Short mmCIF file of C-alpha atoms in Angstrom, two decimals:
data_model
loop_
_atom_site.label_atom_id
_atom_site.label_comp_id
_atom_site.label_asym_id
_atom_site.label_seq_id
_atom_site.Cartn_x
_atom_site.Cartn_y
_atom_site.Cartn_z
CA CYS A 283 3.56 -21.45 11.03
CA ALA A 284 0.04 -20.52 9.99
CA GLY A 285 -2.06 -18.65 12.50
CA ALA A 286 -4.59 -20.99 14.13
CA PRO A 287 -7.45 -21.08 11.56
CA ARG A 288 -10.65 -20.34 13.39
CA ARG A 289 -13.50 -21.47 11.18
CA PRO A 290 -12.27 -22.51 7.71
CA ALA A 291 -13.47 -25.86 6.51
CA LEU A 292 -10.03 -27.09 5.46
CA PRO A 293 -7.57 -28.33 8.08
CA ALA A 294 -4.51 -26.12 8.59
CA ASP A 295 -2.03 -27.91 6.40
CA ASP A 296 -4.46 -28.11 3.45
CA LEU A 297 -4.90 -24.34 3.71
CA LEU A 298 -1.16 -23.86 3.55
CA LEU A 299 -0.93 -26.27 0.63
CA ALA A 300 -3.64 -24.30 -1.17
CA GLN A 301 -1.74 -21.07 -0.44
CA ALA A 302 1.52 -22.57 -1.67
CA ALA A 303 -0.24 -23.68 -4.86
CA ARG A 304 -1.58 -20.14 -5.28
CA GLU A 305 1.88 -18.72 -4.79
CA ALA A 306 3.34 -21.12 -7.35
CA GLN A 307 0.63 -20.18 -9.87
CA LEU A 308 1.27 -16.48 -9.38
CA ALA A 309 5.02 -16.96 -9.60
CA ARG A 310 4.42 -18.10 -13.19
CA HIS A 311 2.94 -14.67 -13.96
CA ALA A 312 6.17 -12.71 -13.85
CA ASP A 313 4.39 -9.81 -15.61
CA TRP A 314 1.33 -8.27 -13.99
CA ARG A 315 -0.41 -4.95 -13.79
CA LEU A 316 -2.85 -3.36 -11.35
CA SER A 317 -4.69 -0.07 -11.28
CA GLY A 318 -6.69 1.39 -8.42
CA ARG A 319 -6.25 3.72 -5.49
CA ILE A 320 -3.65 3.93 -2.75
CA ALA A 321 -3.65 5.77 0.56
CA VAL A 322 -0.49 6.07 2.66
CA SER A 323 -0.21 7.60 6.13
CA ASP A 324 1.87 7.64 9.30
CA GLY A 325 -1.06 8.67 11.50
CA ARG A 326 -0.30 12.40 11.08
CA ASP A 327 0.38 12.95 7.41
CA GLY A 328 0.38 11.10 4.12
CA GLY A 329 -1.30 11.08 0.74
CA SER A 330 -3.44 9.19 -1.71
CA GLY A 331 -4.13 8.91 -5.40
CA GLN A 332 -4.83 6.84 -8.45
CA ILE A 333 -2.11 4.19 -8.84
CA THR A 334 -1.00 2.12 -11.84
CA TRP A 335 1.59 -0.56 -11.04
CA ILE A 336 3.20 -2.40 -13.94
CA GLN A 337 5.54 -5.26 -13.04
CA ARG A 338 7.64 -7.01 -15.70
CA GLY A 339 9.67 -9.62 -13.91
CA GLU A 340 11.98 -7.66 -11.62
CA ARG A 341 11.28 -4.33 -13.32
CA TYR A 342 8.48 -2.08 -12.07
CA GLU A 343 6.83 1.14 -13.16
CA ILE A 344 4.52 2.72 -10.58
CA THR A 345 2.57 5.85 -11.54
CA LEU A 346 0.58 7.86 -9.04
CA ASN A 347 -1.84 10.70 -9.82
CA ALA A 348 -2.86 12.77 -6.79
CA PRO A 349 -6.40 14.10 -6.68
CA VAL A 350 -7.16 17.83 -7.04
CA SER A 351 -3.67 18.98 -7.85
CA ARG A 352 -3.21 16.28 -10.52
CA ARG A 353 0.34 16.25 -9.13
CA SER A 354 1.73 13.02 -10.48
CA TRP A 355 4.93 11.07 -10.08
CA ARG A 356 6.39 7.84 -11.46
CA LEU A 357 8.76 5.38 -9.85
CA VAL A 358 10.67 3.22 -12.33
CA GLY A 359 13.33 0.65 -11.56
CA GLU A 360 14.47 -2.82 -10.65
CA PRO A 361 16.26 -4.24 -7.63
CA GLY A 362 19.32 -2.07 -6.97
CA HIS A 363 18.28 0.91 -9.11
CA ALA A 364 15.28 3.22 -8.83
CA ARG A 365 14.26 6.53 -10.42
CA LEU A 366 11.53 8.92 -9.27
CA GLU A 367 10.23 11.27 -11.97
CA GLY A 368 7.68 14.10 -12.04
CA LEU A 369 8.50 15.82 -8.76
CA ASP A 370 9.92 19.33 -8.56
CA GLY A 371 13.70 19.20 -8.89
CA GLY A 372 13.57 15.61 -10.12
CA PRO A 373 14.20 13.09 -11.54
CA PHE A 374 15.87 11.51 -8.53
CA SER A 375 17.82 8.24 -8.52
CA SER A 376 18.90 5.84 -5.81
CA ASP A 377 19.70 2.20 -5.33
CA SER A 378 16.54 1.94 -3.19
CA ALA A 379 12.99 2.78 -4.28
CA GLU A 380 11.86 2.78 -0.65
CA ALA A 381 14.53 5.41 0.15
CA LEU A 382 13.29 7.64 -2.70
CA LEU A 383 9.67 7.47 -1.48
CA GLN A 384 10.80 8.18 2.07
CA GLU A 385 13.10 11.07 1.17
CA HIS A 386 10.99 12.89 -1.44
CA LEU A 387 7.42 12.08 -0.36
CA ASP A 388 7.91 11.09 3.29
CA TRP A 389 6.05 7.88 2.42
CA THR A 390 7.02 4.66 4.19
CA VAL A 391 6.13 1.88 1.75
CA PRO A 392 7.81 -1.57 1.91
CA LEU A 393 7.66 -1.75 -1.88
CA SER A 394 9.28 -5.10 -2.66
CA ASP A 395 7.25 -6.90 0.03
CA LEU A 396 4.13 -5.01 -1.02
CA ALA A 397 4.58 -6.41 -4.55
CA ALA A 398 3.86 -9.84 -3.03
CA TRP A 399 1.31 -8.81 -0.40
CA VAL A 400 -0.88 -6.94 -2.90
CA ARG A 401 -1.20 -10.24 -4.81
CA GLY A 402 -2.16 -12.07 -1.63
CA ILE A 403 1.08 -14.00 -1.35
CA ARG A 404 3.97 -14.02 1.09
CA ALA A 405 7.16 -12.11 0.40
CA PRO A 406 10.39 -14.08 0.93
CA GLY A 407 11.14 -14.71 4.60
CA SER A 408 9.00 -15.95 7.44
CA ALA A 409 5.34 -15.00 7.55
CA SER A 410 2.24 -16.15 9.34
CA ILE A 411 -1.19 -16.33 7.71
CA ARG A 412 -4.71 -16.60 9.04
CA PHE A 413 -7.20 -17.88 6.47
CA ALA A 414 -10.81 -16.90 5.86
CA ASP A 415 -13.66 -19.38 5.27
CA SER A 416 -12.89 -19.10 1.54
CA GLY A 417 -9.44 -20.56 2.19
CA LEU A 418 -7.93 -17.29 1.01
CA PRO A 419 -5.68 -15.23 3.29
CA GLU A 420 -7.56 -13.08 5.78
CA ARG A 421 -4.54 -11.64 7.62
CA MET A 422 -0.82 -12.01 7.09
CA GLU A 423 1.98 -10.95 9.45
CA GLN A 424 5.40 -10.32 7.91
CA GLY A 425 8.34 -7.99 8.40
CA GLY A 426 6.63 -6.21 11.28
CA TRP A 427 3.60 -5.42 9.08
CA SER A 428 0.17 -6.90 9.43
CA ILE A 429 -1.75 -7.16 6.19
CA ASP A 430 -5.54 -7.38 6.25
CA TYR A 431 -7.27 -8.72 3.15
CA ARG A 432 -10.62 -6.92 3.31
CA SER A 433 -11.85 -8.34 -0.01
CA PHE A 434 -10.86 -10.50 -2.96
CA ASP A 435 -12.07 -10.39 -6.52
CA GLN A 436 -13.22 -14.01 -6.69
CA ALA A 437 -14.14 -13.72 -10.36
CA LEU A 438 -10.45 -13.85 -11.26
CA ASP A 439 -8.38 -17.02 -11.52
CA PRO A 440 -6.68 -17.14 -9.13
CA PRO A 441 -8.81 -14.80 -7.00
CA MET A 442 -6.88 -11.52 -6.45
CA PRO A 443 -7.08 -9.06 -3.57
CA SER A 444 -9.24 -6.00 -4.19
CA ARG A 445 -8.76 -4.26 -0.82
CA VAL A 446 -5.51 -4.65 1.12
CA PHE A 447 -4.82 -2.74 4.38
CA ALA A 448 -1.20 -2.98 5.61
CA THR A 449 -0.35 -1.55 9.03
CA ARG A 450 2.82 -1.23 11.05
CA GLY A 451 2.38 0.79 14.22
CA GLU A 452 1.17 4.21 13.04
CA ARG A 453 2.11 3.51 9.42
CA ARG A 454 -0.61 2.53 6.96
CA VAL A 455 -0.54 1.54 3.29
CA ARG A 456 -3.99 0.83 1.88
CA LEU A 457 -4.68 -0.32 -1.64
CA GLN A 458 -7.93 -0.73 -3.50
CA VAL A 459 -7.40 -2.57 -6.77
CA GLY A 460 -10.05 -2.06 -9.44
CA ASP A 461 -8.27 -3.76 -12.29
CA TRP A 462 -5.89 -6.73 -12.35
CA SER A 463 -4.09 -7.95 -15.42
CA LEU A 464 -2.15 -11.19 -15.07
CA ALA A 465 -1.92 -12.33 -18.67
CA PRO A 466 1.62 -13.80 -19.13
CA GLY A 467 3.64 -11.12 -20.87
CA SER A 468 0.77 -8.68 -20.33
CA PRO A 469 1.84 -5.21 -21.48
CA ALA B 185 -11.84 34.35 -30.96
CA ASP B 186 -10.56 36.59 -28.19
CA PRO B 187 -9.88 34.11 -25.36
CA HIS B 188 -10.73 36.61 -22.64
CA ALA B 189 -14.10 37.22 -24.30
CA VAL B 190 -14.77 33.46 -24.50
CA LEU B 191 -14.00 33.03 -20.80
CA ALA B 192 -15.89 36.16 -19.79
CA ALA B 193 -19.01 34.96 -21.65
CA PHE B 194 -19.02 31.87 -19.45
CA SER B 195 -18.08 33.41 -16.09
CA GLN B 196 -20.29 36.51 -16.52
CA GLY B 197 -22.68 36.75 -13.57
CA LEU B 198 -21.56 33.32 -12.38
CA GLU B 199 -22.05 32.76 -8.66
CA GLY B 200 -22.05 28.97 -8.79
CA LEU B 201 -22.07 25.98 -11.10
CA LYS B 202 -23.16 22.39 -10.89
CA GLY B 203 -22.78 19.63 -13.48
CA GLN B 204 -21.60 16.15 -14.40
CA PHE B 205 -18.08 15.20 -15.51
CA VAL B 206 -16.33 12.25 -17.12
CA GLN B 207 -12.58 12.21 -16.44
CA ARG B 208 -10.20 10.15 -18.56
CA VAL B 209 -6.42 9.99 -18.16
CA PHE B 210 -4.14 8.76 -20.97
CA ASP B 211 -0.50 7.84 -20.40
CA GLY B 212 2.37 8.99 -22.61
CA THR B 213 1.67 6.17 -25.09
CA GLY B 214 -2.00 7.16 -25.35
CA ARG B 215 -3.25 4.22 -23.28
CA LEU B 216 -6.34 4.96 -21.15
CA THR B 217 -5.27 4.53 -17.53
CA GLU B 218 -8.16 6.15 -15.64
CA ASP B 219 -11.84 6.46 -16.50
CA SER B 220 -13.99 8.01 -13.78
CA HIS B 221 -17.13 10.12 -13.55
CA GLY B 222 -19.21 12.04 -11.04
CA THR B 223 -20.66 15.44 -10.22
CA LEU B 224 -18.91 18.78 -9.74
CA ALA B 225 -20.05 21.90 -7.90
CA LEU B 226 -18.24 25.25 -7.81
CA ALA B 227 -19.08 28.42 -5.88
CA VAL B 228 -17.57 31.92 -5.92
CA PRO B 229 -14.90 32.60 -4.98
CA ARG B 230 -13.11 29.32 -4.09
CA GLN B 231 -15.40 26.54 -2.96
CA PHE B 232 -15.71 23.33 -4.89
CA ARG B 233 -16.93 19.77 -4.57
CA TRP B 234 -15.73 16.91 -6.79
CA GLU B 235 -17.83 13.81 -6.10
CA TYR B 236 -16.46 10.79 -7.97
CA GLU B 237 -19.01 8.00 -8.25
CA ALA B 238 -17.03 5.38 -10.21
CA PRO B 239 -14.87 3.38 -10.43
CA PHE B 240 -14.29 4.22 -6.77
CA PRO B 241 -16.28 6.68 -4.67
CA GLN B 242 -14.15 9.67 -3.70
CA LEU B 243 -15.11 13.08 -2.38
CA ILE B 244 -13.04 16.25 -2.57
CA VAL B 245 -14.47 19.33 -0.85
CA ALA B 246 -12.88 22.79 -0.66
CA ASP B 247 -14.86 24.71 1.94
CA GLY B 248 -13.01 27.99 1.37
CA SER B 249 -10.35 27.45 4.02
CA LYS B 250 -9.60 23.70 3.94
CA VAL B 251 -9.50 21.01 1.27
CA TRP B 252 -10.85 17.61 2.35
CA ILE B 253 -10.03 14.47 0.35
CA PHE B 254 -12.12 11.47 1.43
CA ASP B 255 -11.49 7.93 0.18
CA PRO B 256 -14.36 5.93 1.79
CA ASP B 257 -13.10 2.49 0.71
CA LEU B 258 -9.63 3.27 2.03
CA GLU B 259 -11.15 4.76 5.21
CA GLN B 260 -8.90 7.82 4.99
CA VAL B 261 -9.53 11.57 5.02
CA GLN B 262 -6.79 14.01 4.18
CA VAL B 263 -7.20 17.67 5.08
CA ARG B 264 -4.94 20.62 4.39
CA PRO B 265 -5.30 24.38 4.25
CA GLN B 266 -6.72 25.57 0.92
CA GLY B 267 -4.08 27.51 -0.96
CA VAL B 268 -2.03 27.94 -4.09
CA GLU B 269 -2.82 24.59 -5.65
CA GLU B 270 -6.52 25.35 -5.75
CA GLN B 271 -5.90 28.83 -7.14
CA GLN B 272 -3.82 27.26 -9.92
CA SER B 273 -6.76 25.11 -10.97
CA PRO B 274 -8.13 26.24 -14.33
CA LEU B 275 -11.68 25.67 -13.09
CA MET B 276 -11.33 28.04 -10.20
CA VAL B 277 -10.58 30.96 -12.49
CA LEU B 278 -14.03 30.51 -13.97
CA VAL B 279 -15.59 31.41 -10.65
CA ASP B 280 -12.75 33.78 -9.66
CA PRO B 281 -12.01 35.67 -12.92
CA ALA B 282 -9.90 38.25 -11.06
CA GLU B 283 -7.35 35.46 -10.56
CA LEU B 284 -7.24 34.56 -14.27
CA ASP B 285 -4.47 36.83 -15.51
CA ARG B 286 -2.56 36.53 -12.26
CA GLN B 287 -2.41 32.73 -12.48
CA PHE B 288 -2.23 32.14 -16.25
CA ALA B 289 -1.03 33.43 -19.56
CA VAL B 290 -4.21 33.28 -21.67
CA ALA B 291 -4.08 32.46 -25.39
CA ASP B 292 -6.50 31.61 -28.20
CA GLY B 293 -6.50 27.82 -28.58
CA GLY B 294 -8.31 27.88 -31.93
CA GLN B 295 -11.19 25.64 -33.03
CA ALA B 296 -11.16 21.81 -32.71
CA ASP B 297 -13.69 19.04 -32.05
CA GLY B 298 -16.40 21.64 -32.66
CA LEU B 299 -15.22 23.68 -29.65
CA ALA B 300 -13.65 27.10 -29.21
CA TRP B 301 -10.51 26.57 -27.14
CA VAL B 302 -8.72 28.80 -24.66
CA GLU B 303 -5.17 27.89 -23.68
CA LEU B 304 -3.98 28.60 -20.13
CA THR B 305 -0.29 28.39 -19.28
CA PRO B 306 0.39 28.55 -15.52
CA ARG B 307 2.59 31.44 -14.41
CA GLY B 308 3.67 29.84 -11.09
CA ASP B 309 6.91 27.87 -10.84
CA ASP B 310 6.56 24.08 -10.69
CA PRO B 311 2.91 24.01 -11.76
CA PRO B 312 1.18 20.60 -11.58
CA PHE B 313 0.45 20.80 -15.30
CA SER B 314 2.29 22.42 -18.16
CA LYS B 315 -0.78 23.60 -20.06
CA ALA B 316 -4.56 23.51 -19.73
CA ARG B 317 -7.02 23.87 -22.60
CA LEU B 318 -10.65 24.80 -21.96
CA GLY B 319 -13.10 23.95 -24.77
CA PHE B 320 -16.35 25.91 -25.10
CA ALA B 321 -19.47 25.04 -27.12
CA ASP B 322 -21.80 28.02 -27.65
CA GLY B 323 -20.54 29.72 -24.51
CA ALA B 324 -20.61 26.71 -22.19
CA LEU B 325 -17.49 24.90 -20.91
CA ALA B 326 -17.56 21.43 -22.49
CA ARG B 327 -14.01 20.13 -21.99
CA MET B 328 -10.85 20.68 -19.98
CA ASP B 329 -7.63 19.02 -21.12
CA MET B 330 -4.38 19.11 -19.13
CA THR B 331 -0.93 17.65 -19.69
CA ASP B 332 1.22 16.94 -16.64
CA SER B 333 4.93 16.63 -16.00
CA LEU B 334 4.87 12.89 -16.89
CA GLY B 335 3.26 13.55 -20.27
CA GLN B 336 -0.06 12.16 -19.09
CA ARG B 337 -3.15 13.81 -20.61
CA THR B 338 -6.18 14.33 -18.37
CA ARG B 339 -9.36 14.96 -20.35
CA ILE B 340 -12.48 16.02 -18.49
CA ALA B 341 -15.81 16.33 -20.33
CA PHE B 342 -18.57 18.35 -18.65
CA SER B 343 -22.32 18.16 -19.18
CA GLY B 344 -25.61 19.29 -17.68
CA TRP B 345 -24.33 22.61 -16.33
CA GLN B 346 -26.74 24.41 -14.00
CA ARG B 347 -25.75 28.06 -13.54
CA ASN B 348 -26.23 29.67 -10.11
CA PRO B 349 -28.13 26.65 -8.71
CA ALA B 350 -29.45 26.59 -5.15
CA PHE B 351 -26.85 24.44 -3.39
CA ASP B 352 -27.86 22.08 -0.58
CA VAL B 353 -26.62 23.37 2.79
CA GLY B 354 -23.80 20.85 3.21
CA THR B 355 -22.47 21.02 -0.38
CA PHE B 356 -19.23 22.80 0.50
CA ARG B 357 -18.82 21.37 3.96
CA PHE B 358 -17.23 18.14 5.06
CA VAL B 359 -17.27 16.39 8.43
CA PRO B 360 -15.21 13.19 8.63
CA PRO B 361 -17.44 10.19 9.40
CA PRO B 362 -16.57 8.11 12.48
CA GLY B 363 -14.03 5.31 12.13
CA VAL B 364 -11.84 6.78 9.38
CA ASP B 365 -8.26 7.99 9.70
CA VAL B 366 -8.01 11.77 9.42
CA ILE B 367 -4.54 12.93 8.42
CA GLY B 368 -2.96 16.26 7.49
CA GLU B 369 -3.17 19.66 9.13
CA VAL B 370 -6.42 19.18 10.98
CA ASP B 371 -6.50 21.84 13.66
CA GLU B 372 -4.05 24.50 12.56
CA ALA B 373 -4.51 28.24 13.19
CA ALA B 374 -7.41 30.10 11.59
CA GLN B 375 -6.95 30.70 7.86
CA ALA B 376 -5.46 33.97 6.66
CA PHE B 377 -8.60 34.56 4.53
CA PRO B 378 -11.40 32.60 6.19
CA LEU B 379 -14.75 32.63 4.43
CA GLY B 380 -17.61 33.67 6.69
CA ASP B 381 -20.18 30.83 6.89
#
């Protein structure tokens, strides 16, 4: 159910085929790593900082360094178990990483879906995509979020998003990725 | 060397500072995870401006009553009242020496890498970093190293210090550009200790 492509050269189903091929290629890179900046807000409050996200299959390690205060925290876990370290009174554990971010930082971040969106691919479940002239996703709608792909690093194979703006009502999660590492089994 | 003397030599007669910095962050295993640089300006008693040029532009301005954090590429500005966190910054004690002994236990950090080091241990509870080390080369601050609660080491190297420079008018002011999200306490009551402009 792709959004009606407005100008891309390829007909709709070829675009979806290209996207599916991209998703299959990325699925083969079970280990990946990004570093860049993240900004989260609910329209009133929020935060930002330098982010390093290391994914090894189902396991993730996300480190965030806030500017000025150098206040930093790290979220480590896998589906069903998450741990948030570095905050006063921590470490905190829960079966949900999203719950930890919500409770201790008041951040609403759909983490497991974001792991797909930040790579320019759909998370499991239904999603609609509008493609840019390049044939790469321009906007995706999924789980109540709309994800705008402001730019891709086309020098990478496959091209990877470099600026991703996800919005759901007042909630915003914005990522700028300066460094992607997709090597299989990358550290 | 007496650490207070080393610090005093640098902050003596200091009204303001401007210079370049290179900031590197190493994770617990020693891997470089952040490598950024830009320019820094400080003014007595608690104004500062960190302008990161690379890898991403970012601007942090403390105007004396509010701290503004501007991420242009993420189109977001955060603002909050200036307070304890800024006072706990090792840099601020250089332009606000009266705060030094209130905020930190000061110790001689010895000689290393050709620098005379001063060790600052925060007195507050739940400080953002466990220890800061300031390295001086013939009286000028050359390095600041900090270790945080995750065992990450932030190492900032300074160069090109200009003492008491004439600051451009807008150096310690920030007005959010149109079209960006502004979040945080934007229009709260006047500050308890507002700085006259």
